[in-house]
């Protein structure tokens, strides 16, 4: 079982740093010779905590670039349940499983979901690419950030696909972003 990334196969990513790292891991596993399945989760619901929780707790605002980029957040528990099923049963075994949340929404919509759970409006401040490079330079290498920004920019006007893979494997529909936010509400509460 390998938790990979759609960056390993998506146009605009597979031949750039993030995709190349994931493909290298996938090749190493395949070359080992054991039966395996690659899990490709969509945008992780946990990204909301990693990317926005500090801003929301301290300023009650979120600054981001490409707020209209689409995402279909996948709940971490859905990924874990799919992995557990595939590791403990020999059904639905395939080389890949693409795990996608139940609904495509814009990044702004994800912020609005958090605000709704907190009972507050969370304004989104639009940043330029240059502002993002300035803010994030200590957090991640520039080539990684450039790839993420290029992918987000290219996705504007698109809709993230939604599948029933989680439901086919676990027997229940994929959990909505709201479910993850409810379970982690304190991560976003004002200090």
PDB file of C-alpha atoms in Angstrom:
ATOM      1  CA  UNK A   1       0.000   0.000   0.000  1.00  0.00           C
ATOM      2  CA  UNK A   2       1.377   3.385  -1.012  1.00  0.00           C
ATOM      3  CA  UNK A   3      -0.248   6.721  -0.291  1.00  0.00           C
ATOM      4  CA  UNK A   4       0.773   8.626  -3.389  1.00  0.00           C
ATOM      5  CA  UNK A   5      -0.586  11.734  -5.072  1.00  0.00           C
ATOM      6  CA  UNK A   6      -2.436  12.585  -8.276  1.00  0.00           C
ATOM      7  CA  UNK A   7       0.675  14.655  -8.986  1.00  0.00           C
ATOM      8  CA  UNK A   8       2.242  11.354 -10.068  1.00  0.00           C
ATOM      9  CA  UNK A   9       0.042  11.275 -13.177  1.00  0.00           C
ATOM     10  CA  UNK A  10      -1.650  14.668 -13.669  1.00  0.00           C
ATOM     11  CA  UNK A  11      -0.665  16.880 -16.583  1.00  0.00           C
ATOM     12  CA  UNK A  12       1.422  19.800 -15.371  1.00  0.00           C
ATOM     13  CA  UNK A  13       2.623  17.864 -12.325  1.00  0.00           C
ATOM     14  CA  UNK A  14       3.901  14.393 -13.193  1.00  0.00           C
ATOM     15  CA  UNK A  15       7.109  15.754 -14.731  1.00  0.00           C
ATOM     16  CA  UNK A  16       7.731  18.356 -12.037  1.00  0.00           C
ATOM     17  CA  UNK A  17       9.247  17.965  -8.543  1.00  0.00           C
ATOM     18  CA  UNK A  18       6.191  16.736  -6.639  1.00  0.00           C
ATOM     19  CA  UNK A  19       5.164  14.256  -9.314  1.00  0.00           C
ATOM     20  CA  UNK A  20       8.699  13.009  -9.838  1.00  0.00           C
ATOM     21  CA  UNK A  21       9.135  12.221  -6.140  1.00  0.00           C
ATOM     22  CA  UNK A  22       5.858  10.310  -6.000  1.00  0.00           C
ATOM     23  CA  UNK A  23       6.639   8.416  -9.205  1.00  0.00           C
ATOM     24  CA  UNK A  24      10.064   7.430  -7.842  1.00  0.00           C
ATOM     25  CA  UNK A  25       8.431   5.946  -4.721  1.00  0.00           C
ATOM     26  CA  UNK A  26       5.857   4.148  -6.860  1.00  0.00           C
ATOM     27  CA  UNK A  27       8.608   2.666  -9.078  1.00  0.00           C
ATOM     28  CA  UNK A  28      10.548   1.488  -6.026  1.00  0.00           C
ATOM     29  CA  UNK A  29       7.478  -0.294  -4.659  1.00  0.00           C
ATOM     30  CA  UNK A  30       6.645  -1.836  -8.044  1.00  0.00           C
ATOM     31  CA  UNK A  31      10.241  -2.989  -8.488  1.00  0.00           C
ATOM     32  CA  UNK A  32      10.140  -4.710  -5.097  1.00  0.00           C
ATOM     33  CA  UNK A  33       7.814  -7.283  -6.643  1.00  0.00           C
ATOM     34  CA  UNK A  34       5.033  -7.522  -4.063  1.00  0.00           C
ATOM     35  CA  UNK A  35       1.343  -7.058  -4.802  1.00  0.00           C
ATOM     36  CA  UNK A  36       0.496  -3.467  -4.051  1.00  0.00           C
ATOM     37  CA  UNK A  37      -2.083  -0.759  -4.517  1.00  0.00           C
ATOM     38  CA  UNK A  38      -1.397   2.938  -4.983  1.00  0.00           C
ATOM     39  CA  UNK A  39      -3.858   5.257  -3.243  1.00  0.00           C
ATOM     40  CA  UNK A  40      -4.300   8.633  -4.889  1.00  0.00           C
ATOM     41  CA  UNK A  41      -6.279  10.912  -2.563  1.00  0.00           C
ATOM     42  CA  UNK A  42      -7.706  14.187  -3.798  1.00  0.00           C
ATOM     43  CA  UNK A  43      -7.122  17.441  -1.891  1.00  0.00           C
ATOM     44  CA  UNK A  44      -6.854  16.464   1.768  1.00  0.00           C
ATOM     45  CA  UNK A  45      -9.363  17.890   4.237  1.00  0.00           C
ATOM     46  CA  UNK A  46      -6.413  18.167   6.628  1.00  0.00           C
ATOM     47  CA  UNK A  47      -4.976  20.873   4.349  1.00  0.00           C
ATOM     48  CA  UNK A  48      -7.495  23.272   5.880  1.00  0.00           C
ATOM     49  CA  UNK A  49      -5.800  22.911   9.252  1.00  0.00           C
ATOM     50  CA  UNK A  50      -2.262  23.030   7.874  1.00  0.00           C
ATOM     51  CA  UNK A  51      -2.829  26.016   5.589  1.00  0.00           C
ATOM     52  CA  UNK A  52      -5.497  28.143   7.291  1.00  0.00           C
ATOM     53  CA  UNK A  53      -5.980  27.320  10.972  1.00  0.00           C
ATOM     54  CA  UNK A  54      -3.384  29.787  12.285  1.00  0.00           C
ATOM     55  CA  UNK A  55      -4.801  32.588  10.146  1.00  0.00           C
ATOM     56  CA  UNK A  56      -8.361  31.822  11.197  1.00  0.00           C
ATOM     57  CA  UNK A  57      -7.503  31.589  14.904  1.00  0.00           C
ATOM     58  CA  UNK A  58      -5.537  34.846  14.957  1.00  0.00           C
ATOM     59  CA  UNK A  59      -7.154  37.093  12.317  1.00  0.00           C
ATOM     60  CA  UNK A  60     -10.505  35.503  11.405  1.00  0.00           C
ATOM     61  CA  UNK A  61      -9.439  35.884   7.740  1.00  0.00           C
ATOM     62  CA  UNK A  62      -7.706  33.686   5.180  1.00  0.00           C
ATOM     63  CA  UNK A  63      -5.154  34.988   2.702  1.00  0.00           C
ATOM     64  CA  UNK A  64      -4.653  32.813  -0.368  1.00  0.00           C
ATOM     65  CA  UNK A  65      -3.970  32.828  -4.057  1.00  0.00           C
ATOM     66  CA  UNK A  66      -6.413  31.247  -6.547  1.00  0.00           C
ATOM     67  CA  UNK A  67      -9.369  31.062  -4.178  1.00  0.00           C
ATOM     68  CA  UNK A  68     -11.499  29.926  -7.116  1.00  0.00           C
ATOM     69  CA  UNK A  69      -9.423  26.781  -7.654  1.00  0.00           C
ATOM     70  CA  UNK A  70     -11.615  23.674  -7.337  1.00  0.00           C
ATOM     71  CA  UNK A  71     -11.003  20.942  -4.779  1.00  0.00           C
ATOM     72  CA  UNK A  72     -12.897  17.821  -3.717  1.00  0.00           C
ATOM     73  CA  UNK A  73     -11.662  17.403  -0.137  1.00  0.00           C
ATOM     74  CA  UNK A  74     -11.173  13.847   1.076  1.00  0.00           C
ATOM     75  CA  UNK A  75     -11.571  13.038   4.780  1.00  0.00           C
ATOM     76  CA  UNK A  76      -8.533  11.361   6.383  1.00  0.00           C
ATOM     77  CA  UNK A  77     -10.778   8.698   7.947  1.00  0.00           C
ATOM     78  CA  UNK A  78     -12.000   7.686   4.485  1.00  0.00           C
ATOM     79  CA  UNK A  79      -8.420   7.205   3.320  1.00  0.00           C
ATOM     80  CA  UNK A  80      -7.661   5.161   6.442  1.00  0.00           C
ATOM     81  CA  UNK A  81     -10.745   2.959   6.030  1.00  0.00           C
ATOM     82  CA  UNK A  82      -9.960   2.274   2.379  1.00  0.00           C
ATOM     83  CA  UNK A  83      -6.366   1.408   3.275  1.00  0.00           C
ATOM     84  CA  UNK A  84      -7.483  -0.886   6.113  1.00  0.00           C
ATOM     85  CA  UNK A  85      -9.920  -2.681   3.808  1.00  0.00           C
ATOM     86  CA  UNK A  86      -7.308  -3.182   1.121  1.00  0.00           C
ATOM     87  CA  UNK A  87      -4.739  -4.399   3.641  1.00  0.00           C
ATOM     88  CA  UNK A  88      -7.043  -6.867   5.380  1.00  0.00           C
ATOM     89  CA  UNK A  89      -9.166  -8.218   2.534  1.00  0.00           C
ATOM     90  CA  UNK A  90      -8.273  -9.369  -0.923  1.00  0.00           C
ATOM     91  CA  UNK A  91     -11.295  -7.852  -2.622  1.00  0.00           C
ATOM     92  CA  UNK A  92     -11.291  -4.793  -4.840  1.00  0.00           C
ATOM     93  CA  UNK A  93      -7.549  -5.200  -5.234  1.00  0.00           C
ATOM     94  CA  UNK A  94      -6.281  -3.034  -8.070  1.00  0.00           C
ATOM     95  CA  UNK A  95      -3.080  -1.306  -8.964  1.00  0.00           C
ATOM     96  CA  UNK A  96      -4.612   2.085  -8.197  1.00  0.00           C
ATOM     97  CA  UNK A  97      -7.492   3.523  -6.232  1.00  0.00           C
ATOM     98  CA  UNK A  98      -8.371   7.192  -6.743  1.00  0.00           C
ATOM     99  CA  UNK A  99      -9.998   8.531  -3.575  1.00  0.00           C
ATOM    100  CA  UNK A 100     -12.035  11.692  -3.934  1.00  0.00           C
ATOM    101  CA  UNK A 101     -14.250  13.580  -1.550  1.00  0.00           C
ATOM    102  CA  UNK A 102     -18.014  13.692  -2.165  1.00  0.00           C
ATOM    103  CA  UNK A 103     -18.228  17.192  -3.614  1.00  0.00           C
ATOM    104  CA  UNK A 104     -16.239  19.614  -5.718  1.00  0.00           C
ATOM    105  CA  UNK A 105     -16.065  23.143  -4.345  1.00  0.00           C
ATOM    106  CA  UNK A 106     -13.822  26.169  -4.639  1.00  0.00           C
ATOM    107  CA  UNK A 107     -11.143  26.892  -2.053  1.00  0.00           C
ATOM    108  CA  UNK A 108     -13.303  29.877  -1.033  1.00  0.00           C
ATOM    109  CA  UNK A 109     -16.119  27.415  -0.425  1.00  0.00           C
ATOM    110  CA  UNK A 110     -13.892  25.365   1.869  1.00  0.00           C
ATOM    111  CA  UNK A 111     -13.140  28.527   3.873  1.00  0.00           C
ATOM    112  CA  UNK A 112     -16.869  29.311   3.970  1.00  0.00           C
ATOM    113  CA  UNK A 113     -17.525  25.810   5.349  1.00  0.00           C
ATOM    114  CA  UNK A 114     -15.136  26.512   8.212  1.00  0.00           C
ATOM    115  CA  UNK A 115     -16.759  29.895   8.843  1.00  0.00           C
ATOM    116  CA  UNK A 116     -20.194  28.291   8.863  1.00  0.00           C
ATOM    117  CA  UNK A 117     -19.051  25.754  11.458  1.00  0.00           C
ATOM    118  CA  UNK A 118     -17.624  28.552  13.610  1.00  0.00           C
ATOM    119  CA  UNK A 119     -20.649  30.783  13.114  1.00  0.00           C
ATOM    120  CA  UNK A 120     -18.586  33.623  11.625  1.00  0.00           C
ATOM    121  CA  UNK A 121     -17.869  35.040   8.205  1.00  0.00           C
ATOM    122  CA  UNK A 122     -14.275  34.404   7.146  1.00  0.00           C
ATOM    123  CA  UNK A 123     -13.209  36.888   4.469  1.00  0.00           C
ATOM    124  CA  UNK A 124     -10.694  35.661   1.895  1.00  0.00           C
ATOM    125  CA  UNK A 125      -7.905  38.050   0.998  1.00  0.00           C
ATOM    126  CA  UNK A 126      -6.609  37.418  -2.511  1.00  0.00           C
ATOM    127  CA  UNK A 127      -2.827  37.251  -2.782  1.00  0.00           C
ATOM    128  CA  UNK A 128      -0.648  37.571  -5.859  1.00  0.00           C
ATOM    129  CA  UNK A 129       1.874  34.889  -6.778  1.00  0.00           C
ATOM    130  CA  UNK A 130       4.684  37.190  -5.641  1.00  0.00           C
ATOM    131  CA  UNK A 131       3.028  37.684  -2.263  1.00  0.00           C
ATOM    132  CA  UNK A 132       2.700  33.921  -1.864  1.00  0.00           C
ATOM    133  CA  UNK A 133       6.375  33.408  -2.712  1.00  0.00           C
ATOM    134  CA  UNK A 134       7.282  36.012  -0.092  1.00  0.00           C
ATOM    135  CA  UNK A 135       5.046  34.467   2.591  1.00  0.00           C
ATOM    136  CA  UNK A 136       5.883  30.831   1.943  1.00  0.00           C
ATOM    137  CA  UNK A 137       9.596  30.936   1.127  1.00  0.00           C
ATOM    138  CA  UNK A 138      10.598  29.550   4.529  1.00  0.00           C
ATOM    139  CA  UNK A 139       7.940  26.845   4.480  1.00  0.00           C
ATOM    140  CA  UNK A 140       8.614  25.104   1.176  1.00  0.00           C
ATOM    141  CA  UNK A 141      11.129  25.112  -1.664  1.00  0.00           C
ATOM    142  CA  UNK A 142      10.295  27.473  -4.522  1.00  0.00           C
ATOM    143  CA  UNK A 143      10.039  24.730  -7.222  1.00  0.00           C
ATOM    144  CA  UNK A 144       7.402  22.921  -5.134  1.00  0.00           C
ATOM    145  CA  UNK A 145       5.457  26.119  -4.535  1.00  0.00           C
ATOM    146  CA  UNK A 146       5.680  27.072  -8.226  1.00  0.00           C
ATOM    147  CA  UNK A 147       4.221  23.692  -9.187  1.00  0.00           C
ATOM    148  CA  UNK A 148       1.356  24.033  -6.712  1.00  0.00           C
ATOM    149  CA  UNK A 149       0.563  27.543  -7.922  1.00  0.00           C
ATOM    150  CA  UNK A 150       0.735  26.566 -11.594  1.00  0.00           C
ATOM    151  CA  UNK A 151      -1.627  23.641 -11.014  1.00  0.00           C
ATOM    152  CA  UNK A 152      -4.078  25.814  -9.077  1.00  0.00           C
ATOM    153  CA  UNK A 153      -3.989  28.504 -11.781  1.00  0.00           C
ATOM    154  CA  UNK A 154      -4.646  25.935 -14.518  1.00  0.00           C
ATOM    155  CA  UNK A 155      -7.630  24.541 -12.606  1.00  0.00           C
ATOM    156  CA  UNK A 156      -9.589  27.815 -12.490  1.00  0.00           C
ATOM    157  CA  UNK A 157     -12.885  27.353 -14.279  1.00  0.00           C
ATOM    158  CA  UNK A 158     -12.734  23.560 -13.921  1.00  0.00           C
ATOM    159  CA  UNK A 159     -14.573  21.244 -11.550  1.00  0.00           C
ATOM    160  CA  UNK A 160     -12.768  18.535  -9.619  1.00  0.00           C
ATOM    161  CA  UNK A 161     -14.108  15.093 -10.501  1.00  0.00           C
ATOM    162  CA  UNK A 162     -16.044  13.088  -7.947  1.00  0.00           C
ATOM    163  CA  UNK A 163     -16.081   9.267  -7.834  1.00  0.00           C
ATOM    164  CA  UNK A 164     -17.719   6.589  -5.702  1.00  0.00           C
ATOM    165  CA  UNK A 165     -14.508   4.709  -4.882  1.00  0.00           C
ATOM    166  CA  UNK A 166     -14.738   5.332  -1.137  1.00  0.00           C
ATOM    167  CA  UNK A 167     -18.313   4.064  -1.056  1.00  0.00           C
ATOM    168  CA  UNK A 168     -17.538   1.003  -3.202  1.00  0.00           C
ATOM    169  CA  UNK A 169     -14.765  -0.039  -0.829  1.00  0.00           C
ATOM    170  CA  UNK A 170     -16.045   1.046   2.598  1.00  0.00           C
ATOM    171  CA  UNK A 171     -19.788   0.670   2.089  1.00  0.00           C
ATOM    172  CA  UNK A 172     -20.527   4.311   2.998  1.00  0.00           C
ATOM    173  CA  UNK A 173     -20.312   7.534   0.997  1.00  0.00           C
ATOM    174  CA  UNK A 174     -17.220   9.670   1.340  1.00  0.00           C
ATOM    175  CA  UNK A 175     -17.491  12.057   4.277  1.00  0.00           C
ATOM    176  CA  UNK A 176     -17.962  15.737   3.472  1.00  0.00           C
ATOM    177  CA  UNK A 177     -15.420  18.405   4.440  1.00  0.00           C
ATOM    178  CA  UNK A 178     -17.880  19.614   7.054  1.00  0.00           C
ATOM    179  CA  UNK A 179     -17.455  16.319   8.922  1.00  0.00           C
ATOM    180  CA  UNK A 180     -13.692  16.817   9.219  1.00  0.00           C
ATOM    181  CA  UNK A 181     -14.130  20.459  10.259  1.00  0.00           C
ATOM    182  CA  UNK A 182     -16.659  19.469  12.957  1.00  0.00           C
ATOM    183  CA  UNK A 183     -14.210  16.931  14.392  1.00  0.00           C
ATOM    184  CA  UNK A 184     -11.396  19.508  14.428  1.00  0.00           C
ATOM    185  CA  UNK A 185     -13.360  22.634  15.250  1.00  0.00           C
ATOM    186  CA  UNK A 186     -11.044  23.651  18.107  1.00  0.00           C
ATOM    187  CA  UNK A 187      -8.112  23.903  15.659  1.00  0.00           C
ATOM    188  CA  UNK A 188      -9.855  26.899  14.085  1.00  0.00           C
ATOM    189  CA  UNK A 189     -11.354  28.645  17.110  1.00  0.00           C
ATOM    190  CA  UNK A 190     -10.315  32.192  17.866  1.00  0.00           C
ATOM    191  CA  UNK A 191      -7.518  32.623  20.437  1.00  0.00           C
TER     192      UNK A 191
END
